[in-house]
mmCIF file of C-alpha atoms in Angstrom:
data_model
loop_
_atom_site.group_PDB
_atom_site.id
_atom_site.type_symbol
_atom_site.label_atom_id
_atom_site.label_comp_id
_atom_site.label_asym_id
_atom_site.label_seq_id
_atom_site.Cartn_x
_atom_site.Cartn_y
_atom_site.Cartn_z
ATOM 1 C CA MET A 1 8.742 24.764 -1.246
ATOM 2 C CA ASN A 2 7.553 24.342 -4.850
ATOM 3 C CA ALA A 3 4.712 26.316 -6.401
ATOM 4 C CA ARG A 4 2.075 23.856 -5.204
ATOM 5 C CA SER A 5 1.252 24.478 -1.571
ATOM 6 C CA ALA A 6 0.476 21.725 0.906
ATOM 7 C CA LYS A 7 -1.523 21.586 4.109
ATOM 8 C CA ALA A 8 0.891 19.044 5.613
ATOM 9 C CA CYS A 9 4.052 17.095 4.869
ATOM 10 C CA ILE A 10 5.383 13.629 5.651
ATOM 11 C CA VAL A 11 8.433 14.141 7.860
ATOM 12 C CA GLY A 12 9.095 10.645 9.190
ATOM 13 C CA ALA A 13 8.915 7.156 7.693
ATOM 14 C CA PHE A 14 10.030 3.801 9.034
ATOM 15 C CA GLU A 15 9.562 0.199 7.946
ATOM 16 C CA HIS A 16 10.245 -2.440 10.584
ATOM 17 C CA PRO A 17 13.111 -4.669 9.365
ATOM 18 C CA THR A 18 11.713 -7.909 10.781
ATOM 19 C CA ARG A 19 9.606 -10.248 8.676
ATOM 20 C CA LYS A 20 9.013 -12.776 11.484
ATOM 21 C CA ALA A 21 8.614 -11.740 15.098
ATOM 22 C CA PRO A 22 7.610 -14.687 17.306
ATOM 23 C CA ASP A 23 9.300 -12.999 20.281
ATOM 24 C CA LYS A 24 7.431 -9.669 20.058
ATOM 25 C CA THR A 25 3.894 -8.560 20.849
ATOM 26 C CA VAL A 26 1.868 -6.521 18.382
ATOM 27 C CA ALA A 27 1.940 -3.560 20.780
ATOM 28 C CA GLN A 28 5.729 -3.805 20.976
ATOM 29 C CA LEU A 29 5.959 -3.741 17.185
ATOM 30 C CA HIS A 30 3.770 -0.616 17.099
ATOM 31 C CA ALA A 31 6.081 1.082 19.603
ATOM 32 C CA GLU A 32 9.243 0.067 17.748
ATOM 33 C CA CYS A 33 7.831 1.398 14.490
ATOM 34 C CA ALA A 34 6.882 4.679 16.177
ATOM 35 C CA ALA A 35 10.384 5.020 17.626
ATOM 36 C CA GLY A 36 11.896 4.415 14.187
ATOM 37 C CA ALA A 37 9.767 7.099 12.534
ATOM 38 C CA LEU A 38 10.604 9.578 15.299
ATOM 39 C CA ARG A 39 14.327 8.944 14.791
ATOM 40 C CA ASP A 40 13.914 9.389 11.056
ATOM 41 C CA ALA A 41 12.153 12.733 11.527
ATOM 42 C CA GLY A 42 14.433 13.984 14.294
ATOM 43 C CA LEU A 43 11.517 14.370 16.687
ATOM 44 C CA GLU A 44 10.728 13.271 20.241
ATOM 45 C CA PRO A 45 7.618 11.494 21.575
ATOM 46 C CA GLY A 46 6.575 14.721 23.245
ATOM 47 C CA ASP A 47 6.282 16.384 19.833
ATOM 48 C CA ILE A 48 3.408 14.066 18.836
ATOM 49 C CA ASP A 49 -0.043 15.495 19.462
ATOM 50 C CA GLY A 50 -2.081 13.372 17.039
ATOM 51 C CA TYR A 51 -2.287 9.604 16.617
ATOM 52 C CA PHE A 52 -3.869 7.517 13.845
ATOM 53 C CA CYS A 53 -4.247 3.733 13.613
ATOM 54 C CA SER A 54 -6.547 1.042 12.258
ATOM 55 C CA GLY A 55 -7.924 -2.421 12.985
ATOM 56 C CA ASP A 56 -4.494 -3.958 13.504
ATOM 57 C CA ALA A 57 -4.007 -1.978 16.745
ATOM 58 C CA PRO A 58 -4.716 -4.337 19.670
ATOM 59 C CA GLY A 59 -7.081 -3.721 22.536
ATOM 60 C CA MET A 60 -9.154 -0.560 22.223
ATOM 61 C CA GLY A 61 -7.076 0.638 19.295
ATOM 62 C CA PRO A 62 -5.861 4.201 19.880
ATOM 63 C CA THR A 63 -6.892 4.133 23.527
ATOM 64 C CA SER A 64 -4.660 1.141 24.228
ATOM 65 C CA ILE A 65 -1.714 2.123 22.019
ATOM 66 C CA ILE A 66 -1.593 5.773 23.101
ATOM 67 C CA ASP A 67 -1.440 4.617 26.710
ATOM 68 C CA PHE A 68 1.131 1.901 25.915
ATOM 69 C CA MET A 69 3.433 4.395 24.181
ATOM 70 C CA ASN A 70 2.797 7.081 26.831
ATOM 71 C CA LEU A 71 1.820 9.711 24.272
ATOM 72 C CA ARG A 72 0.059 12.993 25.059
ATOM 73 C CA VAL A 73 -2.270 13.717 22.163
ATOM 74 C CA ARG A 74 -5.163 16.089 21.540
ATOM 75 C CA HIS A 75 -6.544 14.321 18.479
ATOM 76 C CA THR A 76 -6.871 10.661 17.538
ATOM 77 C CA GLU A 77 -8.598 8.595 14.879
ATOM 78 C CA SER A 78 -9.029 4.923 14.042
ATOM 79 C CA THR A 79 -10.459 4.147 10.610
ATOM 80 C CA ASP A 80 -10.561 0.594 9.280
ATOM 81 C CA LEU A 81 -10.405 0.381 5.505
ATOM 82 C CA GLY A 82 -8.346 -2.791 5.520
ATOM 83 C CA GLY A 83 -4.932 -2.650 3.896
ATOM 84 C CA THR A 84 -5.411 0.847 2.536
ATOM 85 C CA SER A 85 -6.267 2.365 5.950
ATOM 86 C CA TYR A 86 -2.826 3.928 6.343
ATOM 87 C CA ILE A 87 -2.886 5.668 2.972
ATOM 88 C CA SER A 88 -6.184 7.219 4.003
ATOM 89 C CA ALA A 89 -4.714 7.999 7.435
ATOM 90 C CA VAL A 90 -2.111 10.253 5.819
ATOM 91 C CA ALA A 91 -4.885 12.278 4.190
ATOM 92 C CA HIS A 92 -6.934 12.292 7.403
ATOM 93 C CA ALA A 93 -3.907 13.484 9.373
ATOM 94 C CA ARG A 94 -3.283 16.220 6.822
ATOM 95 C CA ASP A 95 -6.891 17.394 7.148
ATOM 96 C CA ALA A 96 -6.762 17.295 10.959
ATOM 97 C CA ILE A 97 -3.591 19.388 10.863
ATOM 98 C CA ALA A 98 -5.193 21.878 8.467
ATOM 99 C CA ALA A 99 -8.172 22.141 10.834
ATOM 100 C CA GLY A 100 -5.868 22.890 13.773
ATOM 101 C CA ARG A 101 -6.699 19.691 15.673
ATOM 102 C CA CYS A 102 -3.042 18.642 15.847
ATOM 103 C CA SER A 103 0.361 19.692 14.536
ATOM 104 C CA VAL A 104 2.401 16.467 14.391
ATOM 105 C CA ALA A 105 0.537 13.214 13.719
ATOM 106 C CA LEU A 106 1.861 9.674 14.140
ATOM 107 C CA ILE A 107 0.461 6.740 12.117
ATOM 108 C CA THR A 108 1.413 3.161 13.019
ATOM 109 C CA LEU A 109 0.759 -0.346 11.710
ATOM 110 C CA ALA A 110 1.945 -3.659 13.135
ATOM 111 C CA GLY A 111 1.037 -7.323 13.133
ATOM 112 C CA ARG A 112 2.203 -10.931 13.387
ATOM 113 C CA PRO A 113 0.262 -12.935 10.747
ATOM 114 C CA ARG A 114 3.301 -14.999 9.760
ATOM 115 C CA SER A 115 4.010 -16.086 13.334
ATOM 116 C CA GLU A 116 0.316 -16.777 13.868
ATOM 117 C CA GLY A 117 -0.026 -18.938 10.744
ATOM 118 C CA SER A 118 -2.286 -16.632 8.751
ATOM 119 C CA SER A 119 -3.349 -17.766 5.276
ATOM 120 C CA GLY A 120 -5.321 -16.295 2.413
ATOM 121 C CA THR A 121 -7.022 -19.651 1.855
ATOM 122 C CA VAL A 122 -9.318 -19.623 4.888
ATOM 123 C CA PRO A 123 -12.951 -18.372 4.705
ATOM 124 C CA ARG A 124 -13.035 -14.587 4.772
ATOM 125 C CA THR A 125 -16.677 -13.846 5.612
ATOM 126 C CA ARG A 126 -17.072 -13.201 9.331
ATOM 127 C CA ALA A 127 -20.150 -14.241 11.285
ATOM 128 C CA GLY A 128 -22.409 -11.358 12.235
ATOM 129 C CA THR A 129 -21.499 -9.146 9.278
ATOM 130 C CA PRO A 130 -24.371 -7.985 7.051
ATOM 131 C CA GLU A 131 -23.029 -9.943 4.086
ATOM 132 C CA ALA A 132 -22.498 -13.229 5.966
ATOM 133 C CA PRO A 133 -25.872 -14.891 5.187
ATOM 134 C CA TRP A 134 -25.401 -14.309 1.478
ATOM 135 C CA GLU A 135 -21.698 -15.080 1.066
ATOM 136 C CA ALA A 136 -20.569 -17.486 3.797
ATOM 137 C CA PRO A 137 -22.284 -20.524 2.205
ATOM 138 C CA TYR A 138 -20.119 -20.091 -0.898
ATOM 139 C CA GLY A 139 -16.788 -20.123 0.917
ATOM 140 C CA LEU A 140 -15.296 -16.822 -0.189
ATOM 141 C CA THR A 141 -11.605 -16.618 0.724
ATOM 142 C CA THR A 142 -9.055 -13.945 -0.051
ATOM 143 C CA VAL A 143 -7.342 -15.838 -2.841
ATOM 144 C CA ASN A 144 -10.403 -17.238 -4.613
ATOM 145 C CA GLY A 145 -11.991 -13.787 -4.604
ATOM 146 C CA TYR A 146 -9.011 -12.390 -6.476
ATOM 147 C CA GLY A 147 -8.842 -15.461 -8.707
ATOM 148 C CA MET A 148 -12.423 -14.784 -9.749
ATOM 149 C CA VAL A 149 -11.540 -11.187 -10.598
ATOM 150 C CA ALA A 150 -8.493 -12.255 -12.631
ATOM 151 C CA MET A 151 -10.563 -14.800 -14.553
ATOM 152 C CA ARG A 152 -13.177 -12.173 -15.372
ATOM 153 C CA HIS A 153 -10.544 -9.720 -16.670
ATOM 154 C CA MET A 154 -9.080 -12.477 -18.840
ATOM 155 C CA HIS A 155 -12.552 -13.265 -20.216
ATOM 156 C CA GLU A 156 -13.425 -9.615 -20.899
ATOM 157 C CA PHE A 157 -10.131 -8.387 -22.327
ATOM 158 C CA GLY A 158 -7.956 -11.348 -23.247
ATOM 159 C CA THR A 159 -5.453 -10.725 -20.469
ATOM 160 C CA THR A 160 -3.024 -13.634 -20.062
ATOM 161 C CA SER A 161 -1.225 -15.305 -17.187
ATOM 162 C CA GLU A 162 2.045 -14.359 -18.889
ATOM 163 C CA GLN A 163 1.129 -10.688 -18.696
ATOM 164 C CA LEU A 164 0.223 -10.947 -15.001
ATOM 165 C CA ALA A 165 3.535 -12.726 -14.385
ATOM 166 C CA TRP A 166 5.447 -9.663 -15.597
ATOM 167 C CA ILE A 167 4.231 -7.796 -12.500
ATOM 168 C CA LYS A 168 5.904 -10.370 -10.247
ATOM 169 C CA VAL A 169 9.024 -10.302 -12.438
ATOM 170 C CA ALA A 170 9.298 -6.509 -12.027
ATOM 171 C CA ALA A 171 8.836 -6.742 -8.258
ATOM 172 C CA SER A 172 11.557 -9.396 -8.041
ATOM 173 C CA HIS A 173 14.003 -7.266 -10.029
ATOM 174 C CA HIS A 174 13.580 -4.589 -7.370
ATOM 175 C CA ALA A 175 13.562 -6.909 -4.345
ATOM 176 C CA GLN A 176 17.009 -8.270 -5.167
ATOM 177 C CA HIS A 177 18.416 -4.933 -3.957
ATOM 178 C CA ASN A 178 16.473 -4.906 -0.669
ATOM 179 C CA PRO A 179 18.310 -6.771 2.123
ATOM 180 C CA HIS A 180 15.090 -7.033 4.155
ATOM 181 C CA ALA A 181 12.912 -8.469 1.363
ATOM 182 C CA MET A 182 11.465 -11.920 2.019
ATOM 183 C CA LEU A 183 11.915 -13.009 -1.611
ATOM 184 C CA ARG A 184 15.114 -11.611 -3.151
ATOM 185 C CA GLU A 185 15.561 -14.052 -6.019
ATOM 186 C CA VAL A 186 14.869 -12.637 -9.483
ATOM 187 C CA VAL A 187 12.204 -14.715 -11.212
ATOM 188 C CA THR A 188 11.116 -15.103 -14.814
ATOM 189 C CA VAL A 189 7.703 -15.308 -16.407
ATOM 190 C CA ARG A 190 8.272 -19.057 -16.731
ATOM 191 C CA ASP A 191 9.008 -19.326 -13.007
ATOM 192 C CA VAL A 192 5.682 -17.699 -12.193
ATOM 193 C CA LEU A 193 3.735 -19.910 -14.585
ATOM 194 C CA ASP A 194 5.451 -23.040 -13.305
ATOM 195 C CA SER A 195 4.592 -22.288 -9.665
ATOM 196 C CA PRO A 196 1.537 -24.150 -8.292
ATOM 197 C CA VAL A 197 -1.928 -22.823 -9.072
ATOM 198 C CA ILE A 198 -3.491 -21.548 -5.833
ATOM 199 C CA SER A 199 -6.804 -20.327 -7.231
ATOM 200 C CA ASP A 200 -7.199 -20.518 -10.992
ATOM 201 C CA PRO A 201 -5.739 -18.555 -12.764
ATOM 202 C CA LEU A 202 -3.496 -17.258 -9.959
ATOM 203 C CA HIS A 203 -0.257 -19.100 -9.224
ATOM 204 C CA ARG A 204 1.667 -19.071 -5.970
ATOM 205 C CA LEU A 205 4.036 -16.419 -7.316
ATOM 206 C CA ASP A 206 1.050 -14.219 -8.232
ATOM 207 C CA CYS A 207 0.365 -13.920 -4.484
ATOM 208 C CA CYS A 208 1.935 -11.585 -1.920
ATOM 209 C CA VAL A 209 4.075 -12.734 0.984
ATOM 210 C CA VAL A 210 2.744 -13.137 4.531
ATOM 211 C CA SER A 211 4.952 -11.248 6.977
ATOM 212 C CA ASP A 212 5.176 -9.905 10.493
ATOM 213 C CA GLY A 213 6.443 -6.404 11.217
ATOM 214 C CA GLY A 214 4.960 -3.010 10.547
ATOM 215 C CA GLY A 215 5.687 0.602 9.794
ATOM 216 C CA ALA A 216 5.063 4.172 10.852
ATOM 217 C CA LEU A 217 4.672 7.621 9.305
ATOM 218 C CA ILE A 218 4.737 11.105 10.783
ATOM 219 C CA VAL A 219 2.783 13.960 9.197
ATOM 220 C CA ALA A 220 3.372 17.565 10.281
ATOM 221 C CA ARG A 221 2.522 21.177 9.536
ATOM 222 C CA PRO A 222 4.602 22.581 6.635
ATOM 223 C CA GLU A 223 6.433 25.074 8.845
ATOM 224 C CA ILE A 224 7.490 22.252 11.170
ATOM 225 C CA ALA A 225 8.603 20.176 8.198
ATOM 226 C CA ARG A 226 10.784 22.983 6.890
ATOM 227 C CA GLY A 227 12.498 23.256 10.276
ATOM 228 C CA LEU A 228 13.613 19.613 10.314
ATOM 229 C CA LYS A 229 16.803 18.286 8.774
ATOM 230 C CA ARG A 230 15.000 16.017 6.340
ATOM 231 C CA PRO A 231 13.833 16.427 2.737
ATOM 232 C CA VAL A 232 10.282 17.750 2.583
ATOM 233 C CA VAL A 233 7.579 15.482 1.127
ATOM 234 C CA LYS A 234 4.318 17.321 0.523
ATOM 235 C CA VAL A 235 0.874 15.718 0.462
ATOM 236 C CA ILE A 236 -0.764 17.488 -2.496
ATOM 237 C CA GLY A 237 -3.655 15.210 -3.436
ATOM 238 C CA SER A 238 -5.818 12.476 -1.954
ATOM 239 C CA GLY A 239 -8.957 10.491 -2.587
ATOM 240 C CA GLU A 240 -10.807 7.571 -1.037
ATOM 241 C CA THR A 241 -13.929 5.533 -1.608
ATOM 242 C CA VAL A 242 -15.620 2.234 -0.789
ATOM 243 C CA ARG A 243 -16.809 0.022 -3.637
ATOM 244 C CA GLY A 244 -19.338 -2.667 -2.842
ATOM 245 C CA GLN A 245 -21.900 -4.847 -4.577
ATOM 246 C CA ARG A 246 -24.094 -1.893 -5.586
ATOM 247 C CA ALA A 247 -27.269 -3.935 -5.193
ATOM 248 C CA GLY A 248 -26.094 -6.371 -7.843
ATOM 249 C CA ASP A 249 -24.594 -3.884 -10.317
ATOM 250 C CA VAL A 250 -21.185 -5.534 -10.068
ATOM 251 C CA ASP A 251 -18.218 -4.999 -12.384
ATOM 252 C CA LEU A 252 -15.345 -7.155 -11.159
ATOM 253 C CA THR A 253 -12.890 -5.475 -13.550
ATOM 254 C CA THR A 254 -13.217 -1.987 -12.030
ATOM 255 C CA THR A 255 -11.816 -0.991 -8.632
ATOM 256 C CA GLY A 256 -12.364 1.961 -6.357
ATOM 257 C CA ALA A 257 -9.161 3.479 -7.738
ATOM 258 C CA ALA A 258 -11.270 4.884 -10.555
ATOM 259 C CA VAL A 259 -12.906 7.154 -7.964
ATOM 260 C CA SER A 260 -10.111 7.757 -5.439
ATOM 261 C CA GLY A 261 -7.522 8.298 -8.159
ATOM 262 C CA ALA A 262 -9.625 10.837 -10.041
ATOM 263 C CA ALA A 263 -10.159 12.791 -6.825
ATOM 264 C CA ALA A 264 -6.455 12.762 -5.947
ATOM 265 C CA PHE A 265 -5.334 13.855 -9.406
ATOM 266 C CA ALA A 266 -7.923 16.643 -9.457
ATOM 267 C CA GLU A 267 -6.849 17.998 -6.071
ATOM 268 C CA ALA A 268 -3.145 17.827 -6.953
ATOM 269 C CA GLY A 269 -3.673 19.379 -10.373
ATOM 270 C CA VAL A 270 -1.599 16.693 -12.112
ATOM 271 C CA LYS A 271 -2.314 13.779 -14.442
ATOM 272 C CA PRO A 272 -1.090 10.168 -14.620
ATOM 273 C CA ALA A 273 1.548 11.027 -17.232
ATOM 274 C CA ASP A 274 3.181 13.385 -14.701
ATOM 275 C CA ILE A 275 3.828 10.612 -12.157
ATOM 276 C CA GLN A 276 7.467 9.497 -12.053
ATOM 277 C CA TYR A 277 7.097 6.681 -9.523
ATOM 278 C CA ALA A 278 4.071 4.639 -8.401
ATOM 279 C CA SER A 279 3.567 2.531 -5.283
ATOM 280 C CA ILE A 280 0.666 0.225 -6.160
ATOM 281 C CA TYR A 281 -0.976 -2.157 -3.682
ATOM 282 C CA ASP A 282 0.056 -5.642 -4.745
ATOM 283 C CA SER A 283 -1.756 -8.266 -2.724
ATOM 284 C CA PHE A 284 -1.889 -10.179 -6.026
ATOM 285 C CA THR A 285 -0.639 -9.424 -9.511
ATOM 286 C CA ILE A 286 -4.191 -8.806 -10.719
ATOM 287 C CA THR A 287 -4.602 -6.140 -8.011
ATOM 288 C CA VAL A 288 -1.820 -4.104 -9.609
ATOM 289 C CA LEU A 289 -3.122 -4.453 -13.151
ATOM 290 C CA LEU A 290 -6.635 -3.290 -12.305
ATOM 291 C CA GLN A 291 -5.476 -0.275 -10.304
ATOM 292 C CA LEU A 292 -3.112 0.856 -13.065
ATOM 293 C CA GLU A 293 -6.042 0.853 -15.475
ATOM 294 C CA ASP A 294 -8.411 2.609 -13.106
ATOM 295 C CA LEU A 295 -5.851 5.265 -12.186
ATOM 296 C CA GLY A 296 -5.530 6.139 -15.869
ATOM 297 C CA PHE A 297 -2.014 4.915 -16.597
ATOM 298 C CA CYS A 298 -3.569 2.914 -19.438
ATOM 299 C CA LYS A 299 -7.071 2.316 -20.796
ATOM 300 C CA LYS A 300 -9.423 -0.280 -19.336
ATOM 301 C CA GLY A 301 -8.533 -3.668 -20.771
ATOM 302 C CA GLU A 302 -5.022 -2.627 -21.813
ATOM 303 C CA GLY A 303 -3.358 -3.357 -18.475
ATOM 304 C CA GLY A 304 -1.915 -6.661 -19.659
ATOM 305 C CA ARG A 305 -0.009 -5.024 -22.478
ATOM 306 C CA PHE A 306 0.990 -2.105 -20.239
ATOM 307 C CA VAL A 307 2.710 -4.261 -17.599
ATOM 308 C CA ALA A 308 4.387 -6.673 -20.018
ATOM 309 C CA ASP A 309 8.024 -6.746 -21.111
ATOM 310 C CA GLY A 310 9.458 -5.010 -18.056
ATOM 311 C CA ASN A 311 7.460 -1.775 -18.282
ATOM 312 C CA LEU A 312 7.271 -1.575 -14.451
ATOM 313 C CA ILE A 313 11.004 -2.147 -13.855
ATOM 314 C CA SER A 314 12.931 0.908 -12.640
ATOM 315 C CA GLY A 315 15.426 2.100 -15.208
ATOM 316 C CA VAL A 316 13.837 -0.068 -17.901
ATOM 317 C CA GLY A 317 10.132 0.685 -18.172
ATOM 318 C CA LYS A 318 7.938 3.763 -18.387
ATOM 319 C CA LEU A 319 6.470 3.490 -14.889
ATOM 320 C CA PRO A 320 8.735 2.246 -12.079
ATOM 321 C CA PHE A 321 6.605 0.612 -9.398
ATOM 322 C CA ASN A 322 7.166 -0.850 -5.923
ATOM 323 C CA THR A 323 10.932 -0.427 -5.959
ATOM 324 C CA ASP A 324 11.264 -2.079 -2.533
ATOM 325 C CA GLY A 325 9.856 -5.331 -3.956
ATOM 326 C CA GLY A 326 6.339 -4.573 -2.733
ATOM 327 C CA GLY A 327 3.979 -7.021 -1.141
ATOM 328 C CA LEU A 328 4.781 -9.561 -3.835
ATOM 329 C CA CYS A 329 8.408 -9.903 -2.705
ATOM 330 C CA ASN A 330 9.335 -7.616 0.192
ATOM 331 C CA ASN A 331 6.788 -7.152 2.951
ATOM 332 C CA HIS A 332 3.037 -7.250 3.624
ATOM 333 C CA PRO A 333 2.936 -6.604 7.373
ATOM 334 C CA ALA A 334 -0.216 -7.616 9.215
ATOM 335 C CA ASN A 335 -1.694 -8.562 5.813
ATOM 336 C CA ARG A 336 -2.168 -4.792 5.404
ATOM 337 C CA GLY A 337 0.413 -3.367 3.029
ATOM 338 C CA GLY A 338 -0.746 0.221 2.528
ATOM 339 C CA ILE A 339 1.767 1.873 4.827
ATOM 340 C CA THR A 340 4.713 0.327 2.977
ATOM 341 C CA LYS A 341 3.445 1.928 -0.238
ATOM 342 C CA VAL A 342 3.737 5.382 1.299
ATOM 343 C CA ILE A 343 7.104 4.598 2.887
ATOM 344 C CA GLU A 344 8.718 3.619 -0.421
ATOM 345 C CA ALA A 345 7.197 6.644 -2.170
ATOM 346 C CA VAL A 346 8.782 8.836 0.525
ATOM 347 C CA ARG A 347 12.140 7.124 -0.035
ATOM 348 C CA GLN A 348 11.917 7.807 -3.758
ATOM 349 C CA LEU A 349 11.055 11.485 -3.302
ATOM 350 C CA ARG A 350 13.869 11.928 -0.784
ATOM 351 C CA GLY A 351 16.325 10.194 -3.128
ATOM 352 C CA GLU A 352 16.859 7.495 -0.478
ATOM 353 C CA ALA A 353 15.750 4.397 -2.399
ATOM 354 C CA HIS A 354 18.449 1.857 -3.294
ATOM 355 C CA PRO A 355 20.689 3.376 -5.997
ATOM 356 C CA ALA A 356 19.892 0.508 -8.360
ATOM 357 C CA VAL A 357 16.181 1.379 -8.348
ATOM 358 C CA GLN A 358 16.153 5.087 -7.469
ATOM 359 C CA VAL A 359 14.187 7.112 -10.018
ATOM 360 C CA LYS A 360 16.373 9.982 -11.227
ATOM 361 C CA ASN A 361 15.210 13.390 -9.986
ATOM 362 C CA CYS A 362 11.995 11.905 -8.638
ATOM 363 C CA ALA A 363 9.719 14.818 -7.781
ATOM 364 C CA LEU A 364 6.190 13.425 -8.092
ATOM 365 C CA ALA A 365 4.987 10.060 -6.772
ATOM 366 C CA LEU A 366 1.724 8.220 -6.243
ATOM 367 C CA ALA A 367 0.730 5.762 -3.513
ATOM 368 C CA GLN A 368 -2.357 3.643 -4.156
ATOM 369 C CA GLY A 369 -4.045 1.082 -1.941
ATOM 370 C CA THR A 370 -7.001 -1.254 -1.701
ATOM 371 C CA GLY A 371 -8.420 -2.877 1.402
ATOM 372 C CA GLY A 372 -10.863 -5.768 1.530
ATOM 373 C CA ASN A 373 -11.490 -8.132 -1.374
ATOM 374 C CA LEU A 374 -11.867 -7.081 -5.011
ATOM 375 C CA GLY A 375 -14.199 -10.061 -5.420
ATOM 376 C CA SER A 376 -16.752 -8.649 -2.974
ATOM 377 C CA ARG A 377 -16.199 -5.190 -1.431
ATOM 378 C CA HIS A 378 -13.184 -3.035 -0.886
ATOM 379 C CA ALA A 379 -11.923 0.428 -0.032
ATOM 380 C CA SER A 380 -9.531 2.423 -2.184
ATOM 381 C CA SER A 381 -7.189 5.277 -1.266
ATOM 382 C CA THR A 382 -4.864 7.384 -3.411
ATOM 383 C CA LEU A 383 -2.154 9.854 -2.427
ATOM 384 C CA ILE A 384 -0.180 12.220 -4.646
ATOM 385 C CA LEU A 385 3.121 13.232 -3.044
ATOM 386 C CA GLU A 386 5.609 15.862 -4.176
ATOM 387 C CA ARG A 387 9.202 16.616 -3.256
ATOM 388 C CA GLY A 388 9.345 19.993 -1.529
#
């Protein structure tokens, strides 16, 4: 192990290869993802004594899935922070392990939004929620919420659609090397700008894919991790927060990453300049730009210039990001892409990413997620991971 100690390590990671699963149930996808992560770690189901999931788990969440997979656990947790739930789950599993509540924790995600016809253009506010009376009449959807945020950033800082397009271009350069990616064709800035406007100023190619599938992670005590025949990936820093309307004190250009990122960097004892690879939640191109600013990779308002001209392309730019193609091109299972951000960070630290996008001697990586809608309220989670 390196000088920095860790309370727990990621020992198993698996991304389901399917992107459309009309013939599978959500529970079946959870089980297949769990089996894949166990194979990756070299563990058996009987080794699992902790289980973590979120709102995608069907039925009574952990109660239903633990029974379905016939696990014997002594600790379980279900926390719903939207798409970033699984980044937080890694930190929660680490803390449960440190507290002695479990030794080997399984985290799973699965869903079928593509097969079920899910769309980001339907009203998002659910009846019965505390915000419904105030927001439902205005027809907030996923995509127009993010369009509003993008428009505000453009107004405040002069950010352009061309600059946002570079984020999609970088993702596509990486996705071409991923045989499972939904969109493998390399695109140009012009391609993005010529795609239909979905919610001004966001074009179709500014939006993530909708996919079935899922993923799983296994977190274990350090001594267990060292005994397995896999590279060790240490969890050395984490942070999470929820950012809401703050009684009307709203800044649409700042995300919760400003809080969760600062906490993660402080715990890990590193700074943004030390990060060699970054997995950044990419539900839309604007999502990436805002989080990069708030994490401290560039100053507020300078995100457009930071992402332009290939700066996020592995082997070309200063900060390789989402080398699997991310949610913009590869996979956004269950409309909750956080777990894939951790999975690709693990691949990079193990040296198991595709050779064309593998960061040389990658020793320090970041995984960042948001869950909810940047236009209203959202959660944010940050992980700092280190090769052991």
